[in-house]
XYZ file of C-alpha atoms in Angstrom:
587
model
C -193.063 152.316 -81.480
C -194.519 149.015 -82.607
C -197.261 148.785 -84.782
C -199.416 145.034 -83.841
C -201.500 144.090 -86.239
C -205.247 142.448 -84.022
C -208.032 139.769 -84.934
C -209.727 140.663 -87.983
C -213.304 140.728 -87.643
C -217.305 141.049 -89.319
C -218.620 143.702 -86.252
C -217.355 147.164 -87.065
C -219.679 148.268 -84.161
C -218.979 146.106 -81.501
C -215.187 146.682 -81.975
C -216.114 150.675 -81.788
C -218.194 149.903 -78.708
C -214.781 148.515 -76.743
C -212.706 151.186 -77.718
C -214.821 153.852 -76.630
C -216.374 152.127 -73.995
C -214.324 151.507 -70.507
C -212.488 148.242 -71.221
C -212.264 144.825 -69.710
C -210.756 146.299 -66.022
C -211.692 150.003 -66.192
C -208.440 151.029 -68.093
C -209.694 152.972 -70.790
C -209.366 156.779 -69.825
C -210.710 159.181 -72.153
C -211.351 157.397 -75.574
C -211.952 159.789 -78.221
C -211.229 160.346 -82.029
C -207.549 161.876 -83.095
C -207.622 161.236 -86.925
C -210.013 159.854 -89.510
C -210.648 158.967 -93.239
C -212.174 162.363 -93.718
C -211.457 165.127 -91.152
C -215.109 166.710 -91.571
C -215.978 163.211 -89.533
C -217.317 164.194 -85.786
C -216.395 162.225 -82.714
C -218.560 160.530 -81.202
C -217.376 160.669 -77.466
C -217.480 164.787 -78.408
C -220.774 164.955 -80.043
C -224.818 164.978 -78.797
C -225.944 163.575 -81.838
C -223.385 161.480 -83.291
C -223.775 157.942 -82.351
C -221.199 155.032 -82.472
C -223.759 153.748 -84.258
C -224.000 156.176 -86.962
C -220.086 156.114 -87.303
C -219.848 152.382 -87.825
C -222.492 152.364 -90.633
C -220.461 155.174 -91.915
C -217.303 153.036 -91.843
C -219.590 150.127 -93.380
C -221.155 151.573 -96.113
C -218.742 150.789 -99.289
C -218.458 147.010 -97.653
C -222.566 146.976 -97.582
C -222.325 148.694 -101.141
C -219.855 146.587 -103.305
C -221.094 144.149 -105.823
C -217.802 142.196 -105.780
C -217.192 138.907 -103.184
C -216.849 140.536 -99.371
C -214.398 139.260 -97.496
C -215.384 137.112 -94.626
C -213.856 139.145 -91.773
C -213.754 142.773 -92.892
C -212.918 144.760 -90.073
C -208.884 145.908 -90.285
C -207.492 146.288 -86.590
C -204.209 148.024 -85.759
C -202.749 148.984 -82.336
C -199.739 151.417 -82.325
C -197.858 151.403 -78.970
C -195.051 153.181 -77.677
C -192.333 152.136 -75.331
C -193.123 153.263 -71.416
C -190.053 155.112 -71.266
C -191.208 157.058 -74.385
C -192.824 160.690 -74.195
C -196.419 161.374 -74.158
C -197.514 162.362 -77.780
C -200.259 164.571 -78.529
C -203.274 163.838 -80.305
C -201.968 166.053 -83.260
C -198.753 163.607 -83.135
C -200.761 160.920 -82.793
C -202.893 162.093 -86.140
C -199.767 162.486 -87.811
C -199.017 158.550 -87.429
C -202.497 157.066 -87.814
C -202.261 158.940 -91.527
C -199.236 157.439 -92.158
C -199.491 154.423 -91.043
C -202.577 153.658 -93.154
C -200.872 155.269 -96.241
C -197.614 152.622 -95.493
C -200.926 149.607 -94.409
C -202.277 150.025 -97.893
C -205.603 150.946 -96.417
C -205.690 154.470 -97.734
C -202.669 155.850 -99.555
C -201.600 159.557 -99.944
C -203.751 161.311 -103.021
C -206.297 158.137 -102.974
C -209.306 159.792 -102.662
C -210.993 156.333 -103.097
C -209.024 154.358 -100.720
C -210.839 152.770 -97.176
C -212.608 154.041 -94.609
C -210.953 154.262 -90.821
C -210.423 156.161 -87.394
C -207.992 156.328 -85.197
C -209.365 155.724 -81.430
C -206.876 157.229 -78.258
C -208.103 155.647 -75.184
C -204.842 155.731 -73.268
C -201.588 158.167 -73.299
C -199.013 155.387 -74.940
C -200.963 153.806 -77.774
C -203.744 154.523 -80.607
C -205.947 151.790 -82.046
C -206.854 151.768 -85.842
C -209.845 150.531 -87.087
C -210.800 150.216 -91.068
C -212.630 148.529 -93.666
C -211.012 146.592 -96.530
C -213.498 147.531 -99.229
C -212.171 151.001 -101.100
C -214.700 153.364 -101.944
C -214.666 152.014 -105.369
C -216.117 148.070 -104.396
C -212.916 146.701 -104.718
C -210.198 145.199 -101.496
C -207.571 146.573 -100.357
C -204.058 145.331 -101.169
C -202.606 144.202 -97.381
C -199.488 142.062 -98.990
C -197.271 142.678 -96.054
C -198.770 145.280 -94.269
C -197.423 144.048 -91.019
C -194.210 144.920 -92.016
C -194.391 148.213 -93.765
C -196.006 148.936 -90.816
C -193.045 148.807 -88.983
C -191.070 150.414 -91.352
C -193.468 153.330 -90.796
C -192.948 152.722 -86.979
C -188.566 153.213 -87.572
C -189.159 156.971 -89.454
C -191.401 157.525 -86.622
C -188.851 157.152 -83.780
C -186.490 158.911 -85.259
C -188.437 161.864 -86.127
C -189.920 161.968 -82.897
C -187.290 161.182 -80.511
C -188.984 157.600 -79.480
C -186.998 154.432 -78.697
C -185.129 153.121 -81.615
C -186.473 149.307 -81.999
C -185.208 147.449 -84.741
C -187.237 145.655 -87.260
C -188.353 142.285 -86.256
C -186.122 139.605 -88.178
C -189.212 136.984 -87.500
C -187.182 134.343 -84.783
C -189.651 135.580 -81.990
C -192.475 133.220 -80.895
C -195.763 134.473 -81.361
C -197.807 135.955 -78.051
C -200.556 134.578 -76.351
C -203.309 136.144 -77.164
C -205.992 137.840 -74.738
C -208.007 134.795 -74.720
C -205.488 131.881 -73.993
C -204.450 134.045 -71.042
C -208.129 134.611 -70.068
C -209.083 130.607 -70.364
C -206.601 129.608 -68.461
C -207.271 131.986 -65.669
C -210.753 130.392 -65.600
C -209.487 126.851 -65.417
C -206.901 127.658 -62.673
C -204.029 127.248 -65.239
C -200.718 129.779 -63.826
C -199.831 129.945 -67.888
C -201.461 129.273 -71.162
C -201.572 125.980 -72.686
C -199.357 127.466 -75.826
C -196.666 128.601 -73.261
C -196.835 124.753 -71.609
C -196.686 123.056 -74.753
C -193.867 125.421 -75.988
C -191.368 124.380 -73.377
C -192.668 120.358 -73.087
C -191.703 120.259 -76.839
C -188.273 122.235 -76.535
C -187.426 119.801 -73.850
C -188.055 117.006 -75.871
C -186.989 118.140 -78.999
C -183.373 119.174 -76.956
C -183.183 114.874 -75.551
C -184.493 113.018 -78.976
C -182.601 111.156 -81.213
C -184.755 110.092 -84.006
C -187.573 111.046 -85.129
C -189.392 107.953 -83.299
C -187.982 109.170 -80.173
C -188.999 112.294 -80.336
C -193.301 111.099 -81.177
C -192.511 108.194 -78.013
C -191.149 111.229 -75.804
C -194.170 113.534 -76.917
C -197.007 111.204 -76.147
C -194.716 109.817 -72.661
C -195.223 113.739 -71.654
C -198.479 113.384 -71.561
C -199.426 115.326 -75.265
C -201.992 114.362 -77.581
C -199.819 114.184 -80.512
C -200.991 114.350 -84.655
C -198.755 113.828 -86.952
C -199.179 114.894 -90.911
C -198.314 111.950 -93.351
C -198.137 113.233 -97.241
C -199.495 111.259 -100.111
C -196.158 109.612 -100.872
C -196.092 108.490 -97.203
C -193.650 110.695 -95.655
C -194.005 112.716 -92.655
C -193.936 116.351 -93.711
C -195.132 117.580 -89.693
C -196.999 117.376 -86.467
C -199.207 118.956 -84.410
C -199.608 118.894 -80.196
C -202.624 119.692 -77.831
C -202.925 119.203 -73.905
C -205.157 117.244 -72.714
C -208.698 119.077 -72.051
C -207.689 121.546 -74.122
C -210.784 122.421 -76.296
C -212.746 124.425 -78.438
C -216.447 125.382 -77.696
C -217.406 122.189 -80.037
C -215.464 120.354 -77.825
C -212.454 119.528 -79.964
C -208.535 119.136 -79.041
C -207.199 122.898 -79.447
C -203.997 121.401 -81.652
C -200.846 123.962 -82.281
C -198.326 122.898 -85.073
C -194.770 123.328 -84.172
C -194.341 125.982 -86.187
C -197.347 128.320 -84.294
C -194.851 127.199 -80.961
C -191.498 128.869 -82.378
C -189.833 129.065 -85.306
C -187.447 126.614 -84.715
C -189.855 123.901 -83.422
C -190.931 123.000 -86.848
C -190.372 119.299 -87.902
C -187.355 120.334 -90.285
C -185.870 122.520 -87.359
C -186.730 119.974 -84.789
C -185.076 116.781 -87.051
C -181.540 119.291 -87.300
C -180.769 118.666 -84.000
C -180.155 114.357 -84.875
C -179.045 114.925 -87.893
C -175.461 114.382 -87.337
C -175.739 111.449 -84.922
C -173.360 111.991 -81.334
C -172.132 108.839 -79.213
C -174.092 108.591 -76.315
C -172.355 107.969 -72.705
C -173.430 106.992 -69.302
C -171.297 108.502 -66.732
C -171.632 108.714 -62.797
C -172.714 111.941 -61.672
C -169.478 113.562 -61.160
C -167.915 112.490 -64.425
C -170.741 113.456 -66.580
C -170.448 116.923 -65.144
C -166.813 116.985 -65.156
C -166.986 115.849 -68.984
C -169.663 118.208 -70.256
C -167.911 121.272 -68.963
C -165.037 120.224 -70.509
C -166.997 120.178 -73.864
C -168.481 123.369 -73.215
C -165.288 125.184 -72.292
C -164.065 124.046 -75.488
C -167.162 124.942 -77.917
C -166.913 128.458 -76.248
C -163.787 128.852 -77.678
C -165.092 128.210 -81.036
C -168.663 129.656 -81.251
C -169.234 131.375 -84.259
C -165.360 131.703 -85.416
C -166.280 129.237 -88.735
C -169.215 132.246 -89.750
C -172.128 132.943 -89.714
C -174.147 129.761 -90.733
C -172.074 128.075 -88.654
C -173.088 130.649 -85.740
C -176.506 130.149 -85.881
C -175.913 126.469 -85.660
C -174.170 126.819 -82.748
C -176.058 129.395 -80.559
C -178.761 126.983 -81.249
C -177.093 123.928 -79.946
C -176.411 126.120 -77.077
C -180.168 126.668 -76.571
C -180.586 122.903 -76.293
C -177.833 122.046 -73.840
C -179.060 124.915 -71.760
C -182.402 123.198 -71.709
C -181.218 119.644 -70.748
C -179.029 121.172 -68.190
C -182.529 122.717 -66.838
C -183.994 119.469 -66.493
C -180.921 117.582 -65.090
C -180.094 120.182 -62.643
C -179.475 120.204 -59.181
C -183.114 120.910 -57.158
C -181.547 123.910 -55.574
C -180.435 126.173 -58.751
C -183.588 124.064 -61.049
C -185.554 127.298 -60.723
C -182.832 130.007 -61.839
C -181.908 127.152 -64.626
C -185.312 126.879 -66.099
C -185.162 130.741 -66.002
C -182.042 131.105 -67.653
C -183.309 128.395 -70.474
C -186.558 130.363 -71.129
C -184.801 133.384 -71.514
C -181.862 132.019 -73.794
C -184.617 130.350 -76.035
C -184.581 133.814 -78.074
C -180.924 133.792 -78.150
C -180.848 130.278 -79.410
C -182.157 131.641 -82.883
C -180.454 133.704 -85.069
C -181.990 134.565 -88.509
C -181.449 133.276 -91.464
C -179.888 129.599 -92.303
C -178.044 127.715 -89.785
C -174.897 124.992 -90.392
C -175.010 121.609 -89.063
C -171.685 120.783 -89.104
C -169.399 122.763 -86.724
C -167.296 122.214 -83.797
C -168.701 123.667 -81.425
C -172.445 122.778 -82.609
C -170.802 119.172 -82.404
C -169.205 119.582 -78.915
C -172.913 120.996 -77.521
C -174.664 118.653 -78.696
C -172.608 115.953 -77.333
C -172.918 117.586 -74.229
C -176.343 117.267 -73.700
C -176.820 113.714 -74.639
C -173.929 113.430 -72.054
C -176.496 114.936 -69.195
C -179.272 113.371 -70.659
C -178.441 109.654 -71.006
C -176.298 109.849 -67.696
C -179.027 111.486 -65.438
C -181.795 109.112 -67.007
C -179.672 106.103 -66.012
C -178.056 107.272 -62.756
C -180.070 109.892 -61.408
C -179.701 113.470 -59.910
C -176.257 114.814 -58.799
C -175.564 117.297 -56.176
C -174.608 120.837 -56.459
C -170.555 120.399 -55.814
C -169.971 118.642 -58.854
C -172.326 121.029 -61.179
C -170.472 123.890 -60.205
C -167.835 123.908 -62.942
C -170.181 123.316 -65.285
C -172.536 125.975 -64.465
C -168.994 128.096 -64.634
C -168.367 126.887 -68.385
C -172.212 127.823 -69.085
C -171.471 131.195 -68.112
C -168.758 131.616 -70.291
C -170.269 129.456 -73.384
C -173.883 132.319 -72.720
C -170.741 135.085 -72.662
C -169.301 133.947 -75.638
C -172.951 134.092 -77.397
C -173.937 137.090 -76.572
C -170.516 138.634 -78.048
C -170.789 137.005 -81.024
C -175.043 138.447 -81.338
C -173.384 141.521 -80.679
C -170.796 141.520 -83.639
C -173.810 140.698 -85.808
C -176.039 143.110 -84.552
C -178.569 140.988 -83.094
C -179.966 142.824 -80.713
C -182.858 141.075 -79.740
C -180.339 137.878 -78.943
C -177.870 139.717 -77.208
C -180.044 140.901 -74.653
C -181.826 137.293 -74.168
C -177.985 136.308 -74.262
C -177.598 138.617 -71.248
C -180.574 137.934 -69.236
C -179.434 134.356 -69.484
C -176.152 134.729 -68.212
C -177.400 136.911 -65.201
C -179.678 134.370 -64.272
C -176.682 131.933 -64.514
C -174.557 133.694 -62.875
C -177.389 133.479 -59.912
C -177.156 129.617 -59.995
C -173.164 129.771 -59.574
C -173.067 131.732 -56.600
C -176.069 129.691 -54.962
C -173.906 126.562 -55.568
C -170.900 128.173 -54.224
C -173.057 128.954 -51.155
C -174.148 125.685 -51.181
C -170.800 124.130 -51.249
C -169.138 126.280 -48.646
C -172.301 125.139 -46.606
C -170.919 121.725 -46.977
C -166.780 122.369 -45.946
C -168.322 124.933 -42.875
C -166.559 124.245 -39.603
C -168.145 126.769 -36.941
C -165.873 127.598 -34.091
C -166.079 125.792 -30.984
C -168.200 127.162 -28.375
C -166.506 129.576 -26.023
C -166.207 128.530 -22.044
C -168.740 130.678 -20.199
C -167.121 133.409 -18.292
C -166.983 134.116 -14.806
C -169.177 136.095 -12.839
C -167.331 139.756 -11.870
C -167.018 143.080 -12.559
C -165.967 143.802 -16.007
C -168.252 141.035 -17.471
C -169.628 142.285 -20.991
C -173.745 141.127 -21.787
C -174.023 139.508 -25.503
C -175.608 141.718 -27.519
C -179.121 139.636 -28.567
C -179.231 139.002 -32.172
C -181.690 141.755 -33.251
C -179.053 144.215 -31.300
C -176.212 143.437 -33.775
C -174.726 146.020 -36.124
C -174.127 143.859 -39.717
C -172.328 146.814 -40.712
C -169.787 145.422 -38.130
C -170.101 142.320 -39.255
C -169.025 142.895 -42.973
C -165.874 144.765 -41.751
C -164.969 141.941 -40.346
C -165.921 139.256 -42.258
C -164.156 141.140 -45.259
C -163.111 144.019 -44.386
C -161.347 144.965 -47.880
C -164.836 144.988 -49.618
C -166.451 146.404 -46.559
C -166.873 150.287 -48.123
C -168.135 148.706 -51.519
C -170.876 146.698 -50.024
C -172.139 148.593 -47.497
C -172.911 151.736 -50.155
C -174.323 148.867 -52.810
C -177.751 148.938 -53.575
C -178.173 145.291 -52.269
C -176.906 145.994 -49.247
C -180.698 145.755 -46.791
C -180.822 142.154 -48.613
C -177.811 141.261 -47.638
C -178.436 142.300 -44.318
C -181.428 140.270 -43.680
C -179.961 136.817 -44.678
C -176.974 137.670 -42.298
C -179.861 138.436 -39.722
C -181.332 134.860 -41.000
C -177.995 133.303 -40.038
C -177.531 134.653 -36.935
C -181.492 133.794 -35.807
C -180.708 130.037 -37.095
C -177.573 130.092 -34.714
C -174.583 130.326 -36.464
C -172.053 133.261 -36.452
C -172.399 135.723 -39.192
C -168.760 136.619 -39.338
C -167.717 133.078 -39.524
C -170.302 132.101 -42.608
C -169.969 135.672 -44.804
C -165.832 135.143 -44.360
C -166.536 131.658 -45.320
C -168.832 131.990 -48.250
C -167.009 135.265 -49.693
C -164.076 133.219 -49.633
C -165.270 130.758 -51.683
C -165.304 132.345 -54.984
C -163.442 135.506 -55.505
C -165.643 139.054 -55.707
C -163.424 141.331 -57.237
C -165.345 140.713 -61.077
C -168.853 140.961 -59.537
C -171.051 143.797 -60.874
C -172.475 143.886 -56.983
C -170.621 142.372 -54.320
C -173.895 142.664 -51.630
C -175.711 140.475 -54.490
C -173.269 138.277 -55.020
C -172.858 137.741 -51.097
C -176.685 137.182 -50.984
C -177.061 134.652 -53.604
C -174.241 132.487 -51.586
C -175.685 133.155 -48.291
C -178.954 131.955 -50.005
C -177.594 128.633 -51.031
C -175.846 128.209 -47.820
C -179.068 128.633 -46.304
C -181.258 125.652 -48.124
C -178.217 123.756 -47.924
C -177.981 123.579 -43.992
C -182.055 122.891 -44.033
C -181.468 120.158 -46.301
C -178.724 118.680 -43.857
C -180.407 119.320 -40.900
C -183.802 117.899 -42.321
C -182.306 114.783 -43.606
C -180.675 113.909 -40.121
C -177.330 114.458 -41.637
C -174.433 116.440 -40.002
C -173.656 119.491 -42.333
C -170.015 118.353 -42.424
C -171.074 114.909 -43.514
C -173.014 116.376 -46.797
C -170.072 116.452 -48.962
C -168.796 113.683 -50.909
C -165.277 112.267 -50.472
C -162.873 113.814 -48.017
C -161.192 112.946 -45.356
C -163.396 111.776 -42.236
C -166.928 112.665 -44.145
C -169.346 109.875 -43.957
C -170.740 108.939 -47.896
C -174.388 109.815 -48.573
C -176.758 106.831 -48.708
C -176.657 105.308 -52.240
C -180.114 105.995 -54.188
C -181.058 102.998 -56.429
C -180.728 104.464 -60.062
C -183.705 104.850 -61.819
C -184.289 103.014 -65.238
C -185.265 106.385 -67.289
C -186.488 109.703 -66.594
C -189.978 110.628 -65.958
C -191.443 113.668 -66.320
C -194.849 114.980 -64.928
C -197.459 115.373 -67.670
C -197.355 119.149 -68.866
C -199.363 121.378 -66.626
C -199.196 119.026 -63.599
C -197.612 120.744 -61.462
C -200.895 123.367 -61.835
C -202.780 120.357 -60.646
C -200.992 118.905 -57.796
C -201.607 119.363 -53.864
C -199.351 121.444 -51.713
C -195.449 120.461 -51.770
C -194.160 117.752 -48.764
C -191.210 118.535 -47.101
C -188.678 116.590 -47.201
């Protein structure tokens, strides 16, 4: 059950006149009244001559009656939703948790005969809304001093008494949501997110390469942000504020969000941690600087958390950084499971309460990312063979995280800890595809055989049995895969394979002997994932002119990629660019 506490507001009417009325896309089913300040009160979706109107100057009158100072926005606005997997509750249920949710609010307390005036609206089977006015019945306001979170207190008893999902109370590391509107506006202007969402993860990037606090304004504003910063009297800079461009208000003025209104942890003092204890910075050819951060990585793993807990939080954080800059630096075919896996560690990355700046494994992180940062700025993208054990150590670093969330019963970070490492775990086995793409020999072709009795037509490619195929490609895993849930996906990239040529048998022995299968959760998955990556990984080769055996680096009788000239730093599109720009050329 979670209680979310709306926009305060001045229209007691108008808000009525949404909840009862049909909503923004028809969703509202039913609205009608389930509990109210005084249970003599009728409904008006129930009654002929009871008006919305008439119930909103009800809920008005000891606002339009006080002598005292009225407060600005006056209208209190509650929503109380359960989980989907939750039971339907009845509207006596439902009664029993608007009451006691305004006694917890401080709206109108149990034996308070002069407490505020509210309802309780139902317009939908998982979730009441609760409207009230902050002036008592005897002129004065209502005490609200963390409302919010006796609300959820409330929402705990609740679950328990009635059998609902068990939620834990927030420990305040979660961003905040977009609201209705953002999502709305940028809808209108074409936007695929909202500008707080954009400016969210252009920050965390930067924030995740900087080194000073100069570098981190210089890579703002080279982002393409409109960047503020706030000086104090003395002359010190206390914090900042960032807007996207066209961004604005209805009087036409930047929209600006504060770090802090981004995530917790992107507050100038939170932001200024992560170069506080300086790291050497290296410049290393591609295959060294991956070879070098997952040696790092492998070795904070081993480490997270065992110092304590302050020193935990400093290092699950640093882990949330290095995650990021791996993102960006990435190899273009696993970039979009990366980015994933980043956005969904960025909960992981903060633990609550203080954080340590001075252990190991925060050290070895850290040092890891200016590793990938300063060495991809100067020398460029690498390719997917030499991120592989890297994106291994990742794995087990996210592993390692989401133990030690677990242990200290952090259950919101565990399961971002876990969603990361799936998503990970996607980008290994596409490299793995990729890179048995690269060592693929296919058999040579066999003679044509004779004309005569006995002769045997090829089955066409639609005609195949897969099943077939899997028993022997690997027949050992055969029975597993072919009852796995994944299975019909796995069968259509084999169909892909054979339509494209090749000989299914010969590429699902080659890619499933790549890595091994025997710890995968789903072996069809698994399979998929490489088959995937083997996939983009021949179109890349056979788009580029290249033979598919000539791909890989090094080796014996494998002709070396063309040498790109490195570039002299990285550059980013300006946030929300790639909203903006035409369809994608390929390559």
């Amino acid at each position: 059950m979670i209680p979310e506490k709306l926009d305060e507001g001045s229209d007691t009417y108008g808000l009525l006149a949404y909840l009862y009325g049909p909503g923004r896309r028809d969703e509202h089913v039913d609205p009608h009244l389930v509990a109210a300040w005084d249970p003599h009160v009728e409904d008006p979706a129930r009654s002929e001559s009871f008006t919305l109107s008439d119930l909103a100057l009800l809920l008005d009158a000891p606002v339009f009656a006080t002598k005292g100072k009225k407060p600005p926005q006056h209208v209190y606005h509650v929503a109380v939703r359960n989980a989907p997997e939750d039971r339907i509750l009845s509207d006596e249920e439902w009664a029993e948790v608007a009451i006691e949710m305004m006694h917890a609010a401080g709206i109108a307390e149990h034996g308070d005969d002069e407490g505020c005036r509210w309802v309780a609206v139902r317009h939908a089977e998982d979730h009441i809304h609760l409207l009230a006015t902050k002036i008592r019945e005897d002129g004065r306001q209502a005490d609200l001093t963390q409302d919010i979170v006796k609300l959820q207190a409330a929402a705990r008893i609740f679950e328990e008494r009635l059998g609902l999902r068990r939620l834990k109370t927030g420990d305040k590391t979660a961003a905040q949501w977009r609201k209705a509107g953002e999502l709305e506006k940028a809808k209108r202007r074409g936007l695929s997110e909202a500008p707080r969402v954009t400016l969210q993860r252009t920050v965390r990037e930067v924030a995740a390469e900087a080194t000073s606090d100069a570098d981190f304004f210089e890579r703002l504003a080279a982002a393409g942000l409109r960047v503020k910063q706030r000086i104090a009297p003395d002359g010190n800079l206390t914090g900042y504020s960032v807007a996207m461009p066209g961004d604005r208000n209805p009087q036409q003025e930047p929209i600006w969000f504060p770090g802090t209104r981004l995530a917790p942890d992107l507050s100038l003092p939170r932001v200024r941690e992560r170069w506080s204890s300086p790291v050497p910075a290296q410049r290393l050819a591609p295959a060294e600087m991956w070879r070098v951060a997952e040696g790092k990585v492998r070795e904070a793993a081993d480490q997270l958390g065992a110092q304590g807990l302050r020193q935990g939080a400093g290092d699950v954080a640093a882990l949330g950084d290095l995650i990021v800059v791996a993102a960006i630096v990435s190899p273009r075919l696993v970039r979009t499971q990366m980015r994933k896996a980043a956005s969904e560690f960025e909960r992981a990355s903060r633990a609550p309460g203080d954080r340590a700046l001075e252990g190991q494994a925060r050290a070895l992180y850290r040092a890891s990312a200016q590793v990938l940062s300063q060495s991809a700025a100067a020398v460029g993208r690498s390719s997917t063979v030499a991120a592989l054990g890297f994106l291994l150590a990742l794995v087990q670093a996210v592993e390692a995280s989401r133990r030690w969330h677990q242990a200290q019963e952090h259950r919101a970070q565990a399961e971002a800890s876990g969603r990361a490492g799936r998503l990970l775990r996607e980008a290994v086995e596409v490299t793995a595809g990729a890179n048995a793409a690269r060592e693929y020999r296919p058999r040579p072709k066999r003679a044509a055989a004779r004309p005569g009795a006995g002769q045997r037509k090829a089955a066409a490619p639609s005609e195949r049995l897969m099943a077939g195929v899997v028993q022997e490609a690997v027949p050992e895993y055969a029975r597993i895969i072919l009852t796995d849930s994944a299975w019909p996906a796995l069968r259509a990239r084999l169909l892909d394979v054979e339509k494209a040529g090749e000989d299914p048998v010969d590429v699902l022995a080659t890619v499933a002997a790549r890595r091994e299968l025997t710890s995968a959760e789903s072996a069809a998955e698994v399979l998929t994932w490489r088959l995937y990556g083997w996939r983009k990984e021949r179109e890349t080769a056979e788009t580029s002119g290249a033979s598919p055996s000539s791909t890989a680096g090094g080796g014996k009788g494998r002709s070396a990629a063309p040498v790109r000239k490195a570039a002299a730093a990285s550059r980013r599109r300006p946030p929300g660019d790639e909203q903006r720009k035409g369809p994608k050329r390929t390559r």
